[in-house]
Amino acid sequence: LKRQLAKLTKDHEDVNSLCQKLRAKNKDLGVQVSQLRRDVREQSKDARGLQTQQKSGDVRLNRALAEVARLKEKLAKQKDAVSDVAGEKEERLLKQEKEIRLLERQRAELLGAFKKQLKLIDILKRQKMHIEAAR
């Protein structure tokens, strides 16, 4: 009976010792769990902050891309306008050059006709002088 009591006492002490170790381990694990929960909360908070930053960055990027597209379209329109103006200037210049050649040709014809008229006037004056001299 004494042996049995001693064995039961030893078993009881072993169980108590094991129970205390398990309680200490449980306490340590509880601390680790609370630390991990805190870490998870911080990481989710950081993730939400990063997500917000990414959304604002995406919004700014989309605005910038829209602005770039608008400016490209404006540039294309201005290039078209410049080429149209250049084309119009070229046409106007060619038209003016053609008109200048026409006017120079008309001037030359008028000068030729004027010279012929002067010659005819001289001839008529001489004929008039000969007729008066013959009278």
Coordinates of C-alpha atoms in Angstrom, one line a residue:
L1 CA 0.0 0.0 0.0
K2 CA 2.9 2.3 0.8
R3 CA 4.5 1.6 -2.5
Q4 CA 1.3 2.2 -4.2
L5 CA 0.8 5.5 -2.3
A6 CA 4.4 6.5 -3.1
K7 CA 3.9 5.6 -6.8
L8 CA 0.6 7.6 -6.9
T9 CA 2.3 10.5 -5.2
K10 CA 5.1 10.5 -7.6
D11 CA 2.6 10.2 -10.5
H12 CA 0.6 13.0 -9.1
E13 CA 3.8 15.2 -8.8
D14 CA 4.8 14.3 -12.3
V15 CA 1.3 15.2 -13.6
N16 CA 1.4 18.5 -11.6
S17 CA 4.9 19.2 -13.0
L18 CA 3.7 18.4 -16.5
C19 CA 0.5 20.5 -15.9
Q20 CA 2.7 23.5 -14.8
K21 CA 4.9 23.1 -17.9
L22 CA 1.9 22.9 -20.1
R23 CA 0.4 26.0 -18.4
A24 CA 3.6 27.9 -19.0
K25 CA 3.8 26.7 -22.6
N26 CA 0.1 27.7 -23.0
K27 CA 0.8 31.1 -21.6
D28 CA 3.8 31.6 -24.0
L29 CA 1.7 30.4 -26.9
G30 CA -1.1 32.9 -25.9
V31 CA 1.5 35.7 -25.9
Q32 CA 2.7 34.6 -29.3
V33 CA -0.9 34.4 -30.6
S34 CA -1.6 38.0 -29.4
Q35 CA 1.6 39.2 -30.9
L36 CA 0.8 37.4 -34.2
R37 CA -2.7 39.0 -34.1
R38 CA -1.2 42.4 -33.6
D39 CA 1.2 41.8 -36.5
V40 CA -1.7 40.7 -38.7
R41 CA -3.6 43.9 -37.8
E42 CA -0.6 46.1 -38.6
Q43 CA 0.1 44.3 -41.8
S44 CA -3.6 44.6 -42.9
K45 CA -3.4 48.3 -42.0
D46 CA -0.3 48.7 -44.0
A47 CA -1.9 46.8 -46.9
R48 CA -4.9 49.1 -46.8
G49 CA -2.5 52.1 -46.8
L50 CA -0.6 50.7 -49.8
Q51 CA -3.8 49.9 -51.6
T52 CA -5.0 53.5 -51.1
Q53 CA -1.7 54.8 -52.4
Q54 CA -1.9 52.5 -55.4
K55 CA -5.5 53.6 -56.1
S56 CA -4.4 57.3 -56.0
G57 CA -1.4 56.5 -58.1
D58 CA -3.6 54.8 -60.6
V59 CA -6.0 57.7 -60.7
R60 CA -3.1 60.1 -61.3
L61 CA -1.7 57.8 -64.0
N62 CA -5.0 57.6 -65.7
R63 CA -5.4 61.4 -65.6
A64 CA -1.9 61.8 -67.0
L65 CA -2.6 59.3 -69.8
A66 CA -5.8 61.1 -70.6
E67 CA -3.9 64.4 -70.7
V68 CA -1.2 62.9 -73.0
A69 CA -3.9 61.5 -75.3
R70 CA -5.6 64.9 -75.4
L71 CA -2.3 66.7 -76.1
K72 CA -1.4 64.2 -78.8
E73 CA -4.7 64.9 -80.5
K74 CA -4.2 68.6 -80.2
L75 CA -0.7 68.3 -81.7
A76 CA -2.0 66.2 -84.6
K77 CA -4.7 68.9 -85.3
Q78 CA -2.1 71.7 -85.1
K79 CA 0.2 69.8 -87.5
D80 CA -2.8 69.3 -89.9
A81 CA -3.6 73.0 -89.6
V82 CA 0.1 74.0 -90.2
S83 CA 0.3 71.7 -93.2
D84 CA -3.0 73.1 -94.5
V85 CA -1.7 76.6 -94.1
A86 CA 1.5 75.7 -95.8
G87 CA -0.4 74.1 -98.6
E88 CA -2.6 77.2 -98.9
K89 CA 0.5 79.5 -98.9
E90 CA 2.1 77.3 -101.6
E91 CA -1.1 77.5 -103.7
R92 CA -1.3 81.2 -103.2
L93 CA 2.3 81.7 -104.1
L94 CA 2.0 79.6 -107.3
K95 CA -1.2 81.5 -108.2
Q96 CA 0.6 84.8 -107.6
E97 CA 3.6 83.7 -109.7
K98 CA 1.3 82.7 -112.5
E99 CA -0.5 86.1 -112.3
I100 CA 2.9 87.9 -112.3
R101 CA 4.0 86.1 -115.5
L102 CA 0.6 87.0 -117.1
L103 CA 1.0 90.6 -116.1
E104 CA 4.6 90.8 -117.4
R105 CA 3.5 89.3 -120.7
Q106 CA 0.6 91.8 -120.9
R107 CA 3.1 94.6 -120.1
A108 CA 5.5 93.5 -122.8
E109 CA 2.6 93.4 -125.3
L110 CA 1.5 96.8 -124.2
L111 CA 5.0 98.2 -124.6
G112 CA 5.3 96.6 -128.0
A113 CA 2.0 98.1 -129.0
F114 CA 3.0 101.5 -127.6
K115 CA 6.3 101.4 -129.6
K116 CA 4.4 100.5 -132.8
Q117 CA 2.0 103.4 -132.1
L118 CA 4.9 105.7 -131.7
K119 CA 6.4 104.5 -134.9
L120 CA 3.1 105.0 -136.7
I121 CA 2.8 108.5 -135.2
D122 CA 6.3 109.3 -136.5
I123 CA 5.4 108.0 -139.9
L124 CA 2.2 110.0 -139.9
K125 CA 4.1 113.1 -138.9
R126 CA 6.6 112.6 -141.7
Q127 CA 3.8 112.0 -144.2
K128 CA 2.0 115.2 -143.0
M129 CA 5.3 117.1 -143.4
H130 CA 5.7 115.8 -146.9
I131 CA 2.1 116.6 -147.8
E132 CA 2.5 120.2 -146.4
A133 CA 5.8 120.6 -148.2
A134 CA 4.3 119.4 -151.4
R135 CA 1.6 122.1 -151.3

